[in-house]
Coordinates of C-alpha atoms and ligand atoms in Angstrom, one line a residue:
M1332 CA -6.0 -8.5 38.6
S1333 CA -4.4 -10.7 36.0
S1334 CA -1.2 -12.5 36.9
H1335 CA 0.8 -10.9 34.1
E1336 CA 2.1 -7.3 33.9
S1337 CA 1.0 -5.5 30.8
F1338 CA 3.7 -3.7 28.8
Y1339 CA 1.3 -1.0 27.7
L1340 CA -1.6 0.8 29.5
P1341 CA -3.9 2.5 27.0
R1342 CA -4.4 6.2 27.8
H1343 CA -7.6 6.8 25.8
I1344 CA -8.1 3.9 23.5
R1345 CA -9.5 1.0 25.6
K1346 CA -11.6 -0.2 22.6
V1347 CA -10.8 0.2 18.9
L1348 CA -13.2 -0.5 16.0
V1349 CA -11.5 -1.9 12.9
A1350 CA -13.2 -0.4 9.9
N1351 CA -11.9 -2.9 7.3
R1352 CA -11.9 -6.5 6.4
G1353 CA -9.6 -9.3 5.2
E1354 CA -5.9 -9.7 6.1
I1355 CA -5.5 -6.1 7.3
A1356 CA -8.4 -6.4 9.8
V1357 CA -6.7 -9.4 11.2
R1358 CA -3.4 -7.5 11.3
I1359 CA -4.9 -4.6 13.2
I1360 CA -6.8 -6.8 15.7
R1361 CA -3.6 -8.6 16.6
A1362 CA -1.8 -5.3 17.3
A1363 CA -4.7 -3.9 19.3
Q1364 CA -5.0 -7.0 21.5
E1365 CA -1.3 -7.1 22.2
L1366 CA -1.6 -3.5 23.5
G1367 CA -4.4 -4.6 25.8
M1368 CA -7.1 -2.8 23.7
V1369 CA -10.4 -4.5 23.1
A1370 CA -10.7 -5.0 19.3
V1371 CA -14.1 -4.8 17.5
A1372 CA -14.6 -6.1 14.0
V1373 CA -17.3 -4.9 11.6
Y1374 CA -18.6 -7.2 8.9
S1375 CA -20.8 -7.2 5.8
D1376 CA -23.1 -10.1 4.9
A1377 CA -20.3 -11.8 2.9
D1378 CA -18.0 -11.6 5.9
R1379 CA -20.1 -13.2 8.6
D1380 CA -17.6 -16.1 8.8
S1381 CA -14.5 -14.1 8.5
L1382 CA -11.3 -14.7 10.5
A1383 CA -11.4 -11.1 11.7
V1384 CA -14.9 -11.7 13.2
Q1385 CA -13.6 -14.9 14.9
M1386 CA -10.5 -13.2 16.3
A1387 CA -12.1 -9.9 17.4
D1388 CA -13.3 -9.5 21.0
E1389 CA -16.6 -8.3 19.6
S1390 CA -18.1 -7.9 16.1
I1391 CA -20.9 -5.8 14.6
H1392 CA -22.8 -6.4 11.4
I1393 CA -22.7 -3.2 9.3
G1394 CA -24.6 -4.0 6.1
P1395 CA -24.8 -5.9 2.8
S1396 CA -21.9 -7.4 0.9
H1397 CA -21.5 -4.5 -1.5
A1398 CA -18.8 -2.2 0.0
T1399 CA -20.7 1.0 -0.7
K1400 CA -23.4 -0.3 1.7
S1401 CA -21.0 -1.5 4.4
Y1402 CA -17.2 -0.8 4.4
L1403 CA -17.7 2.5 2.6
N1404 CA -20.8 3.5 4.6
T1405 CA -19.6 6.2 7.1
S1406 CA -22.8 6.3 9.1
A1407 CA -23.0 2.5 9.5
I1408 CA -19.4 2.5 10.8
L1409 CA -20.0 5.4 13.2
D1410 CA -23.2 3.8 14.5
A1411 CA -21.2 0.6 15.1
A1412 CA -18.5 2.6 17.0
R1413 CA -21.2 4.2 19.2
Q1414 CA -23.0 1.0 19.8
C1415 CA -19.9 -0.8 21.1
G1416 CA -18.5 2.3 22.9
A1417 CA -15.1 2.3 21.0
Q1418 CA -12.9 5.4 21.5
A1419 CA -11.1 5.0 18.2
I1420 CA -11.5 3.8 14.6
H1421 CA -8.6 2.2 12.6
P1422 CA -9.4 2.5 8.9
G1423 CA -6.7 0.0 7.5
Y1424 CA -6.0 0.6 3.8
G1425 CA -8.4 1.1 0.8
F1426 CA -12.0 1.8 1.6
L1427 CA -12.3 4.9 3.8
S1428 CA -8.7 5.1 4.9
E1429 CA -7.8 8.1 2.8
N1430 CA -11.1 9.8 2.9
A1431 CA -10.8 13.2 4.6
S1432 CA -14.6 13.6 5.2
F1433 CA -14.6 10.2 6.9
A1434 CA -11.7 11.2 9.2
Q1435 CA -13.5 14.5 9.9
A1436 CA -16.8 12.6 10.7
V1437 CA -14.9 10.3 13.1
T1438 CA -13.4 13.3 14.9
D1439 CA -16.7 15.2 14.9
A1440 CA -18.3 12.1 16.6
G1441 CA -15.8 12.6 19.4
L1442 CA -13.7 9.6 18.4
I1443 CA -10.0 9.2 17.5
F1444 CA -9.2 8.5 13.9
V1445 CA -6.1 6.3 13.8
G1446 CA -4.2 8.3 11.2
P1447 CA -3.4 11.9 10.4
D1448 CA -6.0 14.6 10.8
A1449 CA -8.6 15.4 8.0
E1450 CA -6.7 18.5 6.9
T1451 CA -3.5 16.5 6.3
I1452 CA -5.4 13.9 4.3
R1453 CA -6.9 16.7 2.3
T1454 CA -3.5 18.2 1.4
M1455 CA -1.5 15.0 1.0
G1456 CA -4.2 12.6 -0.3
D1457 CA -5.0 15.0 -3.1
K1458 CA -2.2 14.1 -5.5
A1459 CA -2.0 17.5 -7.2
A1460 CA -1.9 19.3 -3.8
A1461 CA 0.7 16.8 -2.6
R1462 CA 3.0 17.7 -5.5
T1463 CA 2.7 21.4 -4.5
S1464 CA 3.6 20.5 -0.9
A1465 CA 6.6 18.6 -2.1
Q1466 CA 7.8 21.5 -4.3
R1467 CA 7.4 23.8 -1.3
A1468 CA 9.5 21.5 0.8
G1469 CA 12.2 21.4 -1.9
V1470 CA 11.5 17.8 -2.8
P1471 CA 11.7 17.1 -6.6
T1472 CA 8.5 16.1 -8.3
V1473 CA 8.0 14.6 -11.8
P1474 CA 7.7 17.4 -14.4
G1475 CA 3.9 17.9 -14.7
S1476 CA 1.0 20.2 -14.7
E1477 CA 0.6 23.1 -12.3
G1478 CA -2.6 23.7 -10.5
E1479 CA -5.8 22.1 -11.8
L1480 CA -6.5 21.2 -15.4
T1481 CA -9.3 23.6 -16.1
S1482 CA -10.3 22.5 -19.6
I1483 CA -9.1 20.4 -22.5
D1484 CA -7.3 23.4 -24.0
N1485 CA -5.6 24.2 -20.8
A1486 CA -4.5 20.5 -20.6
I1487 CA -3.0 20.7 -24.2
D1488 CA -1.2 23.9 -23.3
Q1489 CA 0.3 22.3 -20.2
A1490 CA 1.1 19.1 -22.0
R1491 CA 3.1 20.9 -24.7
R1492 CA 5.1 22.7 -22.0
I1493 CA 5.8 19.4 -20.1
G1494 CA 6.5 17.3 -23.2
Y1495 CA 5.1 14.0 -24.4
P1496 CA 4.7 11.2 -23.7
L1497 CA 2.9 11.9 -20.5
L1498 CA 0.4 10.3 -18.1
I1499 CA -3.1 11.6 -17.4
K1500 CA -3.7 10.9 -13.7
A1501 CA -6.6 11.4 -11.3
V1502 CA -6.1 13.7 -8.4
A1503 CA -8.0 11.3 -6.2
G1504 CA -6.7 8.1 -7.8
G1505 CA -5.4 5.1 -6.0
G1506 CA -4.8 1.4 -6.5
G1507 CA -3.1 2.0 -9.8
R1508 CA -6.4 2.7 -11.5
G1509 CA -7.3 5.6 -13.8
I1510 CA -3.8 6.3 -15.2
R1511 CA -3.7 6.8 -19.0
L1512 CA -0.9 7.3 -21.4
A1513 CA -0.9 10.2 -23.9
E1514 CA 1.8 10.3 -26.6
N1515 CA 0.5 13.4 -28.4
D1516 CA -2.2 16.1 -28.5
N1517 CA -4.6 13.7 -30.2
D1518 CA -4.3 11.1 -27.5
L1519 CA -4.8 13.7 -24.8
R1520 CA -7.9 15.1 -26.6
A1521 CA -9.4 11.7 -27.1
Q1522 CA -8.9 10.6 -23.5
F1523 CA -9.4 13.8 -21.4
S1524 CA -13.2 13.6 -20.9
V1525 CA -13.3 9.8 -20.6
A1526 CA -10.6 10.0 -17.9
Q1527 CA -12.6 12.8 -16.1
A1528 CA -15.8 10.7 -16.2
E1529 CA -14.0 7.6 -15.0
A1530 CA -12.3 9.4 -12.2
Q1531 CA -15.6 10.9 -11.1
A1532 CA -17.2 7.4 -11.1
A1533 CA -14.3 5.6 -9.4
F1534 CA -13.1 8.1 -6.9
G1535 CA -16.0 10.6 -6.6
D1536 CA -13.7 13.3 -8.0
G1537 CA -13.2 14.0 -11.7
R1538 CA -10.1 16.3 -11.4
L1539 CA -7.1 15.3 -13.4
Y1540 CA -3.4 16.2 -13.6
L1541 CA -0.5 15.5 -15.9
E1542 CA 2.9 14.0 -15.3
R1543 CA 5.7 13.3 -17.8
L1544 CA 6.2 9.5 -18.3
I1545 CA 9.4 8.3 -16.8
R1546 CA 10.3 5.5 -19.1
Q1547 CA 12.7 3.6 -17.0
A1548 CA 11.5 4.1 -13.5
R1549 CA 11.8 2.1 -10.3
H1550 CA 9.0 2.6 -7.7
I1551 CA 10.8 3.2 -4.4
E1552 CA 8.9 4.4 -1.4
V1553 CA 9.8 5.6 2.1
Q1554 CA 8.0 4.6 5.3
I1555 CA 7.7 7.3 7.9
L1556 CA 6.2 7.7 11.4
G1557 CA 5.2 11.0 12.9
D1558 CA 3.5 12.3 16.0
G1559 CA 2.6 15.8 14.7
K1560 CA 6.0 17.2 15.8
E1561 CA 8.8 14.7 15.1
V1562 CA 9.1 12.5 12.0
I1563 CA 11.3 9.6 11.5
H1564 CA 11.8 7.3 8.5
L1565 CA 12.1 3.5 8.5
Y1566 CA 14.0 3.3 5.2
E1567 CA 12.6 2.3 1.8
R1568 CA 10.7 -0.4 0.0
E1569 CA 11.3 -1.4 -3.6
C1570 CA 7.9 -2.0 -5.3
S1571 CA 8.8 -2.0 -9.0
L1572 CA 7.4 -5.4 -9.9
Q1573 CA 3.9 -4.3 -10.9
R1574 CA 1.1 -5.6 -13.1
R1575 CA -1.3 -2.9 -14.3
R1576 CA 0.4 -0.4 -11.9
Q1577 CA -0.4 -2.7 -8.9
K1578 CA 2.4 -4.0 -6.8
I1579 CA 2.7 -7.8 -6.6
F1580 CA 6.2 -8.4 -5.2
E1581 CA 8.1 -6.0 -2.9
E1582 CA 11.5 -6.0 -1.2
A1583 CA 13.4 -4.0 1.4
P1584 CA 16.0 -2.6 1.1
S1585 CA 15.9 -1.6 -2.6
P1586 CA 18.7 -3.2 -4.5
A1587 CA 19.0 -0.1 -6.6
L1588 CA 20.2 2.5 -4.0
T1589 CA 23.7 3.4 -2.9
P1590 CA 24.0 4.3 0.8
A1591 CA 24.3 8.0 -0.1
L1592 CA 21.2 8.0 -2.3
R1593 CA 19.3 6.0 0.4
E1594 CA 20.1 8.7 3.0
A1595 CA 19.1 11.5 0.6
L1596 CA 15.8 9.9 -0.4
C1597 CA 14.8 9.1 3.2
A1598 CA 15.9 12.5 4.4
S1599 CA 13.7 14.2 1.8
A1600 CA 10.7 12.1 2.9
V1601 CA 11.3 13.3 6.5
V1602 CA 11.5 16.9 5.4
L1603 CA 8.3 16.7 3.4
A1604 CA 6.3 14.8 6.1
K1605 CA 7.6 17.3 8.8
S1606 CA 6.5 20.3 6.6
V1607 CA 2.9 19.2 7.0
G1608 CA 3.2 18.2 10.6
Y1609 CA 2.5 14.6 9.8
R1610 CA 1.0 12.3 12.5
G1611 CA 0.8 8.5 12.2
A1612 CA 2.2 6.1 9.7
G1613 CA 2.6 7.2 6.1
T1614 CA 4.4 6.4 2.9
L1615 CA 6.0 8.7 0.4
E1616 CA 6.2 7.2 -3.0
Y1617 CA 9.0 8.1 -5.5
L1618 CA 10.0 7.2 -8.9
Y1619 CA 13.7 6.6 -9.4
D1620 CA 14.7 7.4 -12.9
E1621 CA 17.5 5.1 -14.0
S1622 CA 17.9 6.3 -17.6
R1623 CA 20.9 8.4 -16.9
C1624 CA 22.3 6.0 -14.3
G1625 CA 25.7 4.3 -14.7
A1626 CA 29.4 5.0 -15.0
G1627 CA 29.5 6.1 -11.4
E1628 CA 26.4 8.3 -11.8
D1629 CA 23.3 8.0 -9.6
G1630 CA 19.8 8.2 -11.1
E1631 CA 17.4 10.9 -10.0
F1632 CA 14.4 10.5 -7.8
F1633 CA 11.0 12.3 -8.0
F1634 CA 8.2 12.3 -5.4
I1635 CA 4.9 11.0 -6.9
E1636 CA 2.4 10.7 -4.1
M1637 CA 1.9 10.1 -0.4
N1638 CA -0.3 7.4 1.1
T1639 CA -1.6 8.7 4.4
R1640 CA -2.3 5.3 5.9
I1641 CA -0.8 1.9 6.6
Q1642 CA 0.3 0.2 3.3
V1643 CA -0.2 -3.3 2.1
E1644 CA 3.5 -4.0 2.0
H1645 CA 4.4 -2.6 5.5
P1646 CA 5.5 -6.0 6.8
I1647 CA 8.8 -6.0 4.9
T1648 CA 9.7 -2.8 6.7
E1649 CA 8.8 -4.4 10.0
A1650 CA 11.1 -7.3 9.1
V1651 CA 14.2 -5.2 8.3
T1652 CA 13.7 -2.6 11.2
G1653 CA 12.1 -4.7 13.9
V1654 CA 9.4 -2.0 14.4
D1655 CA 5.7 -3.0 14.6
L1656 CA 4.2 -0.2 12.5
V1657 CA 0.6 -0.9 13.4
R1658 CA 1.4 -1.0 17.1
E1659 CA 3.2 2.4 16.7
M1660 CA 0.2 3.8 14.8
L1661 CA -2.1 2.8 17.7
R1662 CA 0.2 4.2 20.3
I1663 CA 0.5 7.5 18.5
A1664 CA -3.3 7.7 18.1
D1665 CA -3.5 7.0 21.8
G1666 CA -1.6 10.2 22.5
E1667 CA 1.9 8.9 23.0
P1668 CA 4.7 10.9 21.5
L1669 CA 7.0 9.1 19.1
R1670 CA 9.0 6.6 21.2
L1671 CA 11.7 6.0 18.6
E1672 CA 14.4 8.4 17.4
Q1673 CA 16.0 8.2 14.1
K1674 CA 19.2 6.7 15.6
D1675 CA 17.1 3.8 17.0
I1676 CA 16.2 2.7 13.4
T1677 CA 18.6 0.4 11.8
L1678 CA 18.4 -1.8 8.7
R1679 CA 19.1 -5.4 9.2
G1680 CA 19.1 -8.1 6.5
A1681 CA 16.6 -8.3 3.6
A1682 CA 12.9 -8.9 3.4
I1683 CA 10.6 -9.9 0.5
E1684 CA 6.8 -9.9 0.2
C1685 CA 4.9 -11.9 -2.4
R1686 CA 1.2 -10.9 -2.7
L1687 CA -0.8 -14.1 -3.1
N1688 CA -4.0 -13.2 -5.0
A1689 CA -7.0 -15.4 -5.8
E1690 CA -6.3 -15.0 -9.5
D1691 CA -5.4 -17.4 -12.2
P1692 CA -2.1 -16.3 -13.7
D1693 CA -2.7 -18.7 -16.7
R1694 CA -6.0 -17.1 -17.5
Q1695 CA -5.3 -13.3 -17.7
F1696 CA -5.4 -13.2 -13.9
M1697 CA -9.1 -14.0 -13.8
P1698 CA -10.4 -13.7 -10.2
S1699 CA -10.8 -17.1 -8.6
P1700 CA -13.2 -16.9 -5.7
G1701 CA -14.4 -20.2 -4.1
K1702 CA -14.0 -22.4 -1.1
V1703 CA -10.6 -23.2 0.3
S1704 CA -10.8 -27.0 0.6
A1705 CA -7.2 -27.5 1.9
L1706 CA -4.6 -25.2 3.3
R1707 CA -1.2 -25.6 4.8
W1708 CA 1.1 -22.5 5.2
P1709 CA 4.9 -22.6 5.3
A1710 CA 6.6 -22.1 8.6
G1711 CA 10.1 -22.1 10.1
P1712 CA 12.7 -19.4 10.5
G1713 CA 12.1 -16.0 8.9
I1714 CA 8.6 -16.7 7.6
R1715 CA 5.5 -14.5 8.2
I1716 CA 2.0 -15.0 6.7
D1717 CA -0.6 -12.2 6.9
S1718 CA -3.8 -13.8 5.8
M1719 CA -7.5 -14.2 6.5
L1720 CA -7.7 -17.7 5.1
Y1721 CA -8.5 -20.9 7.0
P1722 CA -9.5 -24.3 5.7
G1723 CA -13.2 -24.2 4.7
Y1724 CA -13.2 -20.4 4.3
T1725 CA -15.0 -19.2 1.1
V1726 CA -13.3 -16.4 -0.8
S1727 CA -16.0 -14.0 -1.9
P1728 CA -16.1 -12.2 -5.2
Y1729 CA -17.1 -8.8 -3.7
Y1730 CA -13.7 -7.5 -2.6
D1731 CA -10.1 -7.4 -3.8
S1732 CA -8.4 -10.6 -4.5
L1733 CA -5.6 -10.5 -1.9
L1734 CA -5.5 -13.8 -0.1
A1735 CA -2.3 -13.6 1.8
K1736 CA 1.0 -11.9 2.0
L1737 CA 4.0 -14.2 2.3
V1738 CA 6.9 -12.3 3.9
V1739 CA 10.3 -13.7 4.4
W1740 CA 13.3 -12.2 6.2
D1741 CA 16.9 -13.4 6.0
E1742 CA 20.4 -12.0 6.7
S1743 CA 21.1 -11.2 3.0
R1744 CA 19.1 -10.7 -0.2
A1745 CA 20.4 -13.9 -1.7
A1746 CA 19.4 -15.9 1.4
A1747 CA 15.9 -14.2 1.4
L1748 CA 15.4 -15.3 -2.2
A1749 CA 16.2 -18.9 -1.4
R1750 CA 14.0 -18.8 1.7
M1751 CA 11.1 -17.3 -0.4
R1752 CA 11.4 -20.2 -2.9
R1753 CA 11.4 -22.7 -0.2
A1754 CA 8.3 -21.1 1.5
L1755 CA 6.3 -20.8 -1.7
R1756 CA 7.0 -24.5 -2.4
E1757 CA 5.7 -25.4 1.1
I1758 CA 2.3 -23.8 0.5
H1759 CA -0.5 -26.2 0.0
L1760 CA -3.6 -24.4 -1.1
E1761 CA -6.6 -26.1 -2.8
G1762 CA -10.0 -24.8 -3.9
V1763 CA -8.9 -21.5 -5.4
K1764 CA -6.3 -20.6 -8.0
S1765 CA -3.6 -18.3 -6.8
T1766 CA -0.5 -16.4 -7.9
V1767 CA 1.9 -18.8 -6.2
P1768 CA 3.1 -20.3 -9.5
L1769 CA 3.7 -16.9 -10.9
H1770 CA 5.9 -16.0 -7.9
L1771 CA 7.8 -19.3 -8.2
A1772 CA 8.5 -18.5 -11.9
L1773 CA 9.6 -14.9 -11.1
L1774 CA 12.1 -16.3 -8.6
E1775 CA 13.8 -18.2 -11.4
D1776 CA 14.4 -15.1 -13.4
P1777 CA 18.1 -14.0 -13.3
N1778 CA 17.2 -10.2 -13.6
I1779 CA 14.8 -10.3 -10.7
C1780 CA 17.3 -12.4 -8.7
G1781 CA 20.0 -9.9 -9.6
G1782 CA 17.7 -6.9 -8.6
R1783 CA 17.8 -5.6 -12.1
Y1784 CA 14.2 -4.6 -12.8
N1785 CA 11.9 -1.5 -13.2
T1786 CA 8.2 -0.9 -13.4
N1787 CA 8.0 -2.1 -17.0
Y1788 CA 9.8 -5.4 -16.2
L1789 CA 7.0 -7.7 -15.1
E1790 CA 4.6 -6.9 -18.0
T1791 CA 7.4 -7.4 -20.5
W1792 CA 8.4 -10.6 -18.8
M1793 CA 4.8 -11.9 -18.9
E1794 CA 4.5 -11.1 -22.6
A1795 CA 7.7 -12.9 -23.4
R1796 CA 6.6 -15.9 -21.3
K1797 CA 3.2 -16.1 -23.1
E1798 CA 4.9 -16.1 -26.4
S1799 CA 7.4 -18.8 -25.5
Q1800 CA 4.6 -21.0 -24.2
S1801 CA 2.3 -20.7 -27.2
Ligands
ADP3341 P1 -0.4 -0.2 -1.4 O1 0.9 0.4 -1.8 O2 -0.7 -0.1 0.1 O3 -0.6 -1.5 -2.0 P2 -2.4 0.5 -3.2 O4 -2.4 1.8 -4.0 O5 -2.1 -0.8 -4.0 O6 -1.4 0.7 -2.0 O7 -3.8 0.3 -2.5 C1 -4.1 -0.6 -1.5 C2 -5.5 -1.0 -1.5 O8 -6.3 0.1 -1.4 C3 -5.9 -1.7 -2.8 O9 -6.9 -2.7 -2.4 C4 -6.5 -0.6 -3.6 O10 -7.5 -1.2 -4.5 C5 -7.1 0.2 -2.5 N1 -7.2 1.7 -2.9 C6 -6.1 2.5 -2.8 N2 -6.5 3.8 -3.1 C7 -7.8 3.8 -3.4 C8 -8.7 4.7 -3.8 N3 -8.4 6.0 -3.9 N4 -10.0 4.3 -4.0 C9 -10.3 3.0 -3.8 N5 -9.5 2.1 -3.5 C10 -8.2 2.4 -3.2
ADP3342 P1 -1.8 5.2 -7.3 O1 -2.3 6.4 -6.5 O2 -2.8 4.6 -8.2 O3 -0.9 4.3 -6.5 P2 0.7 6.3 -8.4 O4 0.8 7.8 -8.7 O5 1.3 5.9 -7.1 O6 -0.8 5.9 -8.4 O7 1.3 5.5 -9.6 C1 1.1 4.1 -9.7 C2 2.2 3.5 -10.5 O8 2.1 4.0 -11.9 C3 3.7 3.8 -10.1 O9 4.1 2.9 -9.1 C4 4.4 3.6 -11.4 O10 4.6 2.3 -11.8 C5 3.4 4.2 -12.4 N1 3.6 5.7 -12.6 C6 3.0 6.7 -12.0 N2 3.4 7.9 -12.4 C7 4.4 7.6 -13.4 C8 5.2 8.5 -14.2 N3 5.1 9.8 -14.1 N4 6.1 7.9 -15.0 C9 6.1 6.5 -15.1 N5 5.4 5.7 -14.4 C10 4.5 6.2 -13.5
MG3343 MG1 0.8 4.8 -5.5

């Protein structure tokens, strides 16, 4: 008997396999260990010396560095789970996290998939099917195609009905990839088959759909938790600062919402998630159209997609609500009903996340792998670092470039901005280039500091900066 009393006794999950790498593997290991679960890391050749391997209670090699041979290899991961006797698999984000066949294979092997069931992933992870679910639940979607695009002629017909300019999007897309702009029939004709082929290669699914381009959009998303019966929301995250449709700076709450609009948006997310009996943590992404905003009028919001997994930027929600989302995911997967009711969730203060990538912002964001020769993180009140870095660690070129997420919380947005500036300046990182200087520059911008930005803002800002520097 240990001398301390545990606050949680696992019902089914005594050991959990973490089928991921990098900062999110570290994040999940921490949550599992706090719950008294044994955490098992898996690793590829490139990740032998990873922090996740060092922190986990056990670790298992699953294959070569190339993700298709390791972190995307279902049978290698299932073998590892059998070998160590884990009862559950947490998929993290990216890799197999939104792969319905993987979730099914985990269940078929008699294991618990930490996430929704395969059927839910199939309906909500398919972006065209998710639009249909939203429409059925009465949640507004961006005007777009109905059903599948069956041919180029069918695409042109639908496009004329929707109206240009529009976006060609992959049904299985993710990570901001594979989205193309078409201003007219000719663009659509020219891009249709290329987009199909690319989607097939990137996501193993060539199906496409169309959505009208919203020219002045904010990306605002709602975090939810469900147990298959009840669903609650944990308010929203503002993720409009994007480069190539990938988020790089996020904040909670969104500076764009009135309290009434916030309630309406979050309520719609709960209705939609409830309509599919959602279980686990999930995010409903929306575009908030500001073009008709002003003079006392609110803008309009449209559902775009659901991510049926934990998201990169989840820590800002944890900061403003005090809820540990990864812990809740594990407890729900362990068979516990939702412990929190909507009235338990309150918003407090403001949080910001800066994604620190191993990229050189002065050289077109060229990846910058290499050995971390010196490292000192910021600390003090309101600071959180989610990272897999340690001094001497070598950042490998095989995986995405996220090095760390710097998250700050403070009582107000203005105070959080000041705290973020202070924290970024405290970072001492040598050996790899990072996006720290970019974030410091962004925090000097009056529009960003004033909360006045949309999804076009960052790229326009970078263009202007390049011109002023040349
Ligand atoms: P988040 O909002 O959590 O940042 P992203 O869409 O940026 O979500 O994806 C998070 C990570 O998962 C990124 O590393 C991204 O490249 C990866 N990812 C997301 N969806 C897919 C997908 N369908 N196929 C491959 N990688 C994906
Ligand atoms: P992914 O699955 O790759 O994350 P999303 O559908 O979430 O793709 O879109 C990624 C980003 O692309 C959004 O955050 C937004 O900036 C932009 N975007 C997507 N759809 C539209 C649209 N209809 N109009 C304007 N921008 C869009
Ligand atoms: Mg998205």
